[in-house]
Amino acid sequence: MSPAEKRRKKIVELLKQSDRPIKGGDLSEMFDVSRQIIVKDISHLKTQDYPIHSTSKGYFFNDKPQGRPFKRVIMCEHDHTQIEKELTSIVENGAMIDNVSVEHPIYGTIQAELMIESIENIQSFVEDMAKYQGTMLAELTDLIHLHTISADSEKILDNAVRDLQQQGFIVDVQS
């Protein structure tokens, strides 16, 4: 077995055993390889049908549906200065942000799993966006983006959507 195959096998074991996502930087330190090597390893493992998910919090192994039982897809619009306010509005209502996606005219749907469920998750996400000079997926589509949000009840989702509408984040499809 090659060193890369051994490393990938160990990555799968670590992800299966972990109860939380593992950041790529942490994996690169563990295996004394570059972050880019870890990205390639994860991509290779995904081609082998391993259910590895990539989120802003790191990689995790899970073949169960993500998020909470009640889900809703919402269409939002805002610039990068309002990310924290949008996400906070959702989380403070008790909902979780499962993902963000955009409908790109050439590539089709581009989606990133977020799994943000707390103020601490939001702060970490915003800090990482600043640290790595990240750009919003929505910048590819004139700031229009979709979120799948989930919660333990429809009422929680209704409240989150209502607050987002009041703040002007929900796109008015009547226009």
PDB file of C-alpha atoms in Angstrom:
ATOM      1  CA  MET A   1       0.000   0.000   0.000  1.00  0.00           C
ATOM      2  CA  SER A   2       1.410   3.404  -1.002  1.00  0.00           C
ATOM      3  CA  PRO A   3       1.924   6.200   1.568  1.00  0.00           C
ATOM      4  CA  ALA A   4      -0.991   8.122   0.004  1.00  0.00           C
ATOM      5  CA  GLU A   5      -3.293   5.096   0.310  1.00  0.00           C
ATOM      6  CA  LYS A   6      -2.271   4.615   3.957  1.00  0.00           C
ATOM      7  CA  ARG A   7      -2.902   8.301   4.674  1.00  0.00           C
ATOM      8  CA  ARG A   8      -6.322   8.201   3.000  1.00  0.00           C
ATOM      9  CA  LYS A   9      -7.284   5.072   4.932  1.00  0.00           C
ATOM     10  CA  LYS A  10      -6.288   6.794   8.175  1.00  0.00           C
ATOM     11  CA  ILE A  11      -8.233   9.936   7.199  1.00  0.00           C
ATOM     12  CA  VAL A  12     -11.377   7.830   6.735  1.00  0.00           C
ATOM     13  CA  GLU A  13     -10.815   6.187  10.141  1.00  0.00           C
ATOM     14  CA  LEU A  14     -10.313   9.557  11.834  1.00  0.00           C
ATOM     15  CA  LEU A  15     -13.420  11.068  10.232  1.00  0.00           C
ATOM     16  CA  LYS A  16     -15.540   8.033  11.127  1.00  0.00           C
ATOM     17  CA  GLN A  17     -14.405   8.174  14.757  1.00  0.00           C
ATOM     18  CA  SER A  18     -14.744  11.933  15.216  1.00  0.00           C
ATOM     19  CA  ASP A  19     -17.907  13.422  16.659  1.00  0.00           C
ATOM     20  CA  ARG A  20     -17.140  16.778  15.035  1.00  0.00           C
ATOM     21  CA  PRO A  21     -15.683  18.018  11.745  1.00  0.00           C
ATOM     22  CA  ILE A  22     -11.904  17.973  11.353  1.00  0.00           C
ATOM     23  CA  LYS A  23     -10.317  20.963   9.649  1.00  0.00           C
ATOM     24  CA  GLY A  24      -8.097  20.347   6.641  1.00  0.00           C
ATOM     25  CA  GLY A  25      -5.281  22.272   8.300  1.00  0.00           C
ATOM     26  CA  ASP A  26      -5.414  19.913  11.277  1.00  0.00           C
ATOM     27  CA  LEU A  27      -5.243  16.890   8.960  1.00  0.00           C
ATOM     28  CA  SER A  28      -2.298  18.381   7.078  1.00  0.00           C
ATOM     29  CA  GLU A  29      -0.439  18.857  10.382  1.00  0.00           C
ATOM     30  CA  MET A  30      -1.262  15.318  11.540  1.00  0.00           C
ATOM     31  CA  PHE A  31       0.128  13.796   8.360  1.00  0.00           C
ATOM     32  CA  ASP A  32       2.862  16.385   7.756  1.00  0.00           C
ATOM     33  CA  VAL A  33       1.614  17.189   4.255  1.00  0.00           C
ATOM     34  CA  SER A  34       0.309  20.366   2.647  1.00  0.00           C
ATOM     35  CA  ARG A  35      -3.307  21.446   2.906  1.00  0.00           C
ATOM     36  CA  GLN A  36      -3.572  20.944  -0.868  1.00  0.00           C
ATOM     37  CA  ILE A  37      -2.578  17.274  -0.496  1.00  0.00           C
ATOM     38  CA  ILE A  38      -5.433  16.839   2.010  1.00  0.00           C
ATOM     39  CA  VAL A  39      -7.866  18.503  -0.426  1.00  0.00           C
ATOM     40  CA  LYS A  40      -6.748  16.039  -3.108  1.00  0.00           C
ATOM     41  CA  ASP A  41      -7.045  13.127  -0.669  1.00  0.00           C
ATOM     42  CA  ILE A  42     -10.608  14.138   0.247  1.00  0.00           C
ATOM     43  CA  SER A  43     -11.521  14.538  -3.426  1.00  0.00           C
ATOM     44  CA  HIS A  44     -10.075  11.102  -4.174  1.00  0.00           C
ATOM     45  CA  LEU A  45     -12.019   9.537  -1.274  1.00  0.00           C
ATOM     46  CA  LYS A  46     -15.230  11.122  -2.542  1.00  0.00           C
ATOM     47  CA  THR A  47     -14.647   9.489  -5.929  1.00  0.00           C
ATOM     48  CA  GLN A  48     -14.522   6.180  -4.039  1.00  0.00           C
ATOM     49  CA  ASP A  49     -18.063   6.887  -2.723  1.00  0.00           C
ATOM     50  CA  TYR A  50     -17.043   7.694   0.843  1.00  0.00           C
ATOM     51  CA  PRO A  51     -19.720   9.985   2.341  1.00  0.00           C
ATOM     52  CA  ILE A  52     -17.296  12.723   3.318  1.00  0.00           C
ATOM     53  CA  HIS A  53     -18.805  16.170   3.638  1.00  0.00           C
ATOM     54  CA  SER A  54     -16.904  19.434   3.440  1.00  0.00           C
ATOM     55  CA  THR A  55     -18.144  22.334   5.539  1.00  0.00           C
ATOM     56  CA  SER A  56     -16.779  25.605   6.802  1.00  0.00           C
ATOM     57  CA  LYS A  57     -16.069  23.755  10.066  1.00  0.00           C
ATOM     58  CA  GLY A  58     -14.050  20.998   8.409  1.00  0.00           C
ATOM     59  CA  TYR A  59     -14.570  17.524   6.993  1.00  0.00           C
ATOM     60  CA  PHE A  60     -16.857  14.903   8.455  1.00  0.00           C
ATOM     61  CA  PHE A  61     -17.992  11.412   7.594  1.00  0.00           C
ATOM     62  CA  ASN A  62     -21.721  10.844   7.668  1.00  0.00           C
ATOM     63  CA  ASP A  63     -24.050   8.788   5.559  1.00  0.00           C
ATOM     64  CA  LYS A  64     -27.163  10.066   7.392  1.00  0.00           C
ATOM     65  CA  PRO A  65     -29.199  13.060   6.202  1.00  0.00           C
ATOM     66  CA  GLN A  66     -27.820  16.320   7.540  1.00  0.00           C
ATOM     67  CA  GLY A  67     -29.586  19.032   9.451  1.00  0.00           C
ATOM     68  CA  ARG A  68     -32.812  18.897  11.345  1.00  0.00           C
ATOM     69  CA  PRO A  69     -36.091  17.195  10.344  1.00  0.00           C
ATOM     70  CA  PHE A  70     -38.013  20.184   8.915  1.00  0.00           C
ATOM     71  CA  LYS A  71     -36.357  21.880   5.942  1.00  0.00           C
ATOM     72  CA  ARG A  72     -37.023  24.883   3.756  1.00  0.00           C
ATOM     73  CA  VAL A  73     -35.143  26.435   0.836  1.00  0.00           C
ATOM     74  CA  ILE A  74     -35.096  30.235   0.873  1.00  0.00           C
ATOM     75  CA  MET A  75     -33.865  32.723  -1.722  1.00  0.00           C
ATOM     76  CA  CYS A  76     -31.816  35.569  -0.278  1.00  0.00           C
ATOM     77  CA  GLU A  77     -29.910  38.600  -1.468  1.00  0.00           C
ATOM     78  CA  HIS A  78     -27.301  40.720   0.327  1.00  0.00           C
ATOM     79  CA  ASP A  79     -23.675  41.760   0.055  1.00  0.00           C
ATOM     80  CA  HIS A  80     -20.744  40.455   2.090  1.00  0.00           C
ATOM     81  CA  THR A  81     -21.198  43.072   4.818  1.00  0.00           C
ATOM     82  CA  GLN A  82     -24.514  41.480   5.834  1.00  0.00           C
ATOM     83  CA  ILE A  83     -23.496  37.806   6.070  1.00  0.00           C
ATOM     84  CA  GLU A  84     -23.307  37.792   9.858  1.00  0.00           C
ATOM     85  CA  LYS A  85     -26.647  39.581  10.265  1.00  0.00           C
ATOM     86  CA  GLU A  86     -28.420  37.148   7.902  1.00  0.00           C
ATOM     87  CA  LEU A  87     -26.999  34.020   9.532  1.00  0.00           C
ATOM     88  CA  THR A  88     -27.611  35.350  13.051  1.00  0.00           C
ATOM     89  CA  SER A  89     -31.256  36.015  12.253  1.00  0.00           C
ATOM     90  CA  ILE A  90     -31.707  32.375  11.253  1.00  0.00           C
ATOM     91  CA  VAL A  91     -29.836  30.873  14.211  1.00  0.00           C
ATOM     92  CA  GLU A  92     -31.438  33.145  16.814  1.00  0.00           C
ATOM     93  CA  ASN A  93     -34.808  31.752  15.749  1.00  0.00           C
ATOM     94  CA  GLY A  94     -33.588  28.226  16.502  1.00  0.00           C
ATOM     95  CA  ALA A  95     -32.979  27.144  12.909  1.00  0.00           C
ATOM     96  CA  MET A  96     -29.814  25.825  11.308  1.00  0.00           C
ATOM     97  CA  ILE A  97     -28.218  26.857   8.002  1.00  0.00           C
ATOM     98  CA  ASP A  98     -27.560  23.544   6.241  1.00  0.00           C
ATOM     99  CA  ASN A  99     -26.037  24.960   3.067  1.00  0.00           C
ATOM    100  CA  VAL A 100     -25.736  27.780   0.580  1.00  0.00           C
ATOM    101  CA  SER A 101     -26.126  27.356  -3.167  1.00  0.00           C
ATOM    102  CA  VAL A 102     -26.271  29.417  -6.324  1.00  0.00           C
ATOM    103  CA  GLU A 103     -27.628  28.683  -9.757  1.00  0.00           C
ATOM    104  CA  HIS A 104     -24.723  29.496 -12.066  1.00  0.00           C
ATOM    105  CA  PRO A 105     -25.510  30.104 -15.754  1.00  0.00           C
ATOM    106  CA  ILE A 106     -22.698  27.804 -16.905  1.00  0.00           C
ATOM    107  CA  TYR A 107     -22.018  25.337 -14.084  1.00  0.00           C
ATOM    108  CA  GLY A 108     -25.572  24.898 -12.828  1.00  0.00           C
ATOM    109  CA  THR A 109     -26.029  24.431  -9.098  1.00  0.00           C
ATOM    110  CA  ILE A 110     -22.972  25.151  -6.975  1.00  0.00           C
ATOM    111  CA  GLN A 111     -23.507  24.219  -3.332  1.00  0.00           C
ATOM    112  CA  ALA A 112     -21.482  24.396  -0.126  1.00  0.00           C
ATOM    113  CA  GLU A 113     -22.474  22.694   3.096  1.00  0.00           C
ATOM    114  CA  LEU A 114     -22.357  25.044   6.076  1.00  0.00           C
ATOM    115  CA  MET A 115     -24.103  23.268   8.982  1.00  0.00           C
ATOM    116  CA  ILE A 116     -24.163  26.474  11.038  1.00  0.00           C
ATOM    117  CA  GLU A 117     -26.260  26.103  14.169  1.00  0.00           C
ATOM    118  CA  SER A 118     -24.830  28.517  16.752  1.00  0.00           C
ATOM    119  CA  ILE A 119     -23.517  32.050  17.188  1.00  0.00           C
ATOM    120  CA  GLU A 120     -20.071  30.508  17.724  1.00  0.00           C
ATOM    121  CA  ASN A 121     -20.336  28.754  14.332  1.00  0.00           C
ATOM    122  CA  ILE A 122     -21.254  32.088  12.723  1.00  0.00           C
ATOM    123  CA  GLN A 123     -18.317  33.878  14.340  1.00  0.00           C
ATOM    124  CA  SER A 124     -15.936  31.157  13.194  1.00  0.00           C
ATOM    125  CA  PHE A 125     -17.357  31.283   9.654  1.00  0.00           C
ATOM    126  CA  VAL A 126     -17.060  35.079   9.460  1.00  0.00           C
ATOM    127  CA  GLU A 127     -13.515  34.968  10.874  1.00  0.00           C
ATOM    128  CA  ASP A 128     -12.505  32.309   8.333  1.00  0.00           C
ATOM    129  CA  MET A 129     -14.023  34.343   5.482  1.00  0.00           C
ATOM    130  CA  ALA A 130     -11.898  37.327   6.563  1.00  0.00           C
ATOM    131  CA  LYS A 131      -8.761  35.286   7.284  1.00  0.00           C
ATOM    132  CA  TYR A 132      -8.800  33.507   3.922  1.00  0.00           C
ATOM    133  CA  GLN A 133     -10.259  36.469   2.012  1.00  0.00           C
ATOM    134  CA  GLY A 134     -13.213  34.323   1.040  1.00  0.00           C
ATOM    135  CA  THR A 135     -15.842  35.529  -1.356  1.00  0.00           C
ATOM    136  CA  MET A 136     -19.500  34.652  -1.200  1.00  0.00           C
ATOM    137  CA  LEU A 137     -20.841  32.174  -3.739  1.00  0.00           C
ATOM    138  CA  ALA A 138     -23.559  34.770  -4.309  1.00  0.00           C
ATOM    139  CA  GLU A 139     -20.982  37.042  -5.938  1.00  0.00           C
ATOM    140  CA  LEU A 140     -21.200  34.679  -8.916  1.00  0.00           C
ATOM    141  CA  THR A 141     -24.920  35.356  -9.336  1.00  0.00           C
ATOM    142  CA  ASP A 142     -25.568  39.058  -8.626  1.00  0.00           C
ATOM    143  CA  LEU A 143     -25.847  38.292  -4.879  1.00  0.00           C
ATOM    144  CA  ILE A 144     -28.836  35.962  -5.283  1.00  0.00           C
ATOM    145  CA  HIS A 145     -28.335  32.740  -3.333  1.00  0.00           C
ATOM    146  CA  LEU A 146     -30.303  29.930  -1.753  1.00  0.00           C
ATOM    147  CA  HIS A 147     -30.053  28.515   1.735  1.00  0.00           C
ATOM    148  CA  THR A 148     -31.485  25.264   2.927  1.00  0.00           C
ATOM    149  CA  ILE A 149     -32.432  25.891   6.525  1.00  0.00           C
ATOM    150  CA  SER A 150     -33.661  23.248   8.928  1.00  0.00           C
ATOM    151  CA  ALA A 151     -35.319  23.184  12.334  1.00  0.00           C
ATOM    152  CA  ASP A 152     -37.191  20.982  14.750  1.00  0.00           C
ATOM    153  CA  SER A 153     -40.554  22.496  13.713  1.00  0.00           C
ATOM    154  CA  GLU A 154     -42.263  24.393  10.888  1.00  0.00           C
ATOM    155  CA  LYS A 155     -43.000  27.223  13.351  1.00  0.00           C
ATOM    156  CA  ILE A 156     -39.285  27.831  13.863  1.00  0.00           C
ATOM    157  CA  LEU A 157     -38.779  27.989  10.089  1.00  0.00           C
ATOM    158  CA  ASP A 158     -41.753  30.357   9.731  1.00  0.00           C
ATOM    159  CA  ASN A 159     -40.270  32.680  12.369  1.00  0.00           C
ATOM    160  CA  ALA A 160     -36.818  32.651  10.758  1.00  0.00           C
ATOM    161  CA  VAL A 161     -38.264  33.445   7.321  1.00  0.00           C
ATOM    162  CA  ARG A 162     -40.467  36.201   8.757  1.00  0.00           C
ATOM    163  CA  ASP A 163     -37.435  37.873  10.383  1.00  0.00           C
ATOM    164  CA  LEU A 164     -35.393  37.570   7.189  1.00  0.00           C
ATOM    165  CA  GLN A 165     -38.254  39.165   5.232  1.00  0.00           C
ATOM    166  CA  GLN A 166     -38.501  42.032   7.717  1.00  0.00           C
ATOM    167  CA  GLN A 167     -34.770  42.660   7.330  1.00  0.00           C
ATOM    168  CA  GLY A 168     -35.002  42.632   3.527  1.00  0.00           C
ATOM    169  CA  PHE A 169     -32.950  39.470   2.949  1.00  0.00           C
ATOM    170  CA  ILE A 170     -35.650  37.372   1.264  1.00  0.00           C
ATOM    171  CA  VAL A 171     -35.917  37.954  -2.473  1.00  0.00           C
ATOM    172  CA  ASP A 172     -39.390  39.061  -3.525  1.00  0.00           C
ATOM    173  CA  VAL A 173     -40.261  36.677  -6.348  1.00  0.00           C
ATOM    174  CA  GLN A 174     -43.143  38.963  -7.387  1.00  0.00           C
ATOM    175  CA  SER A 175     -40.689  41.480  -8.873  1.00  0.00           C
TER     176      SER A 175
END
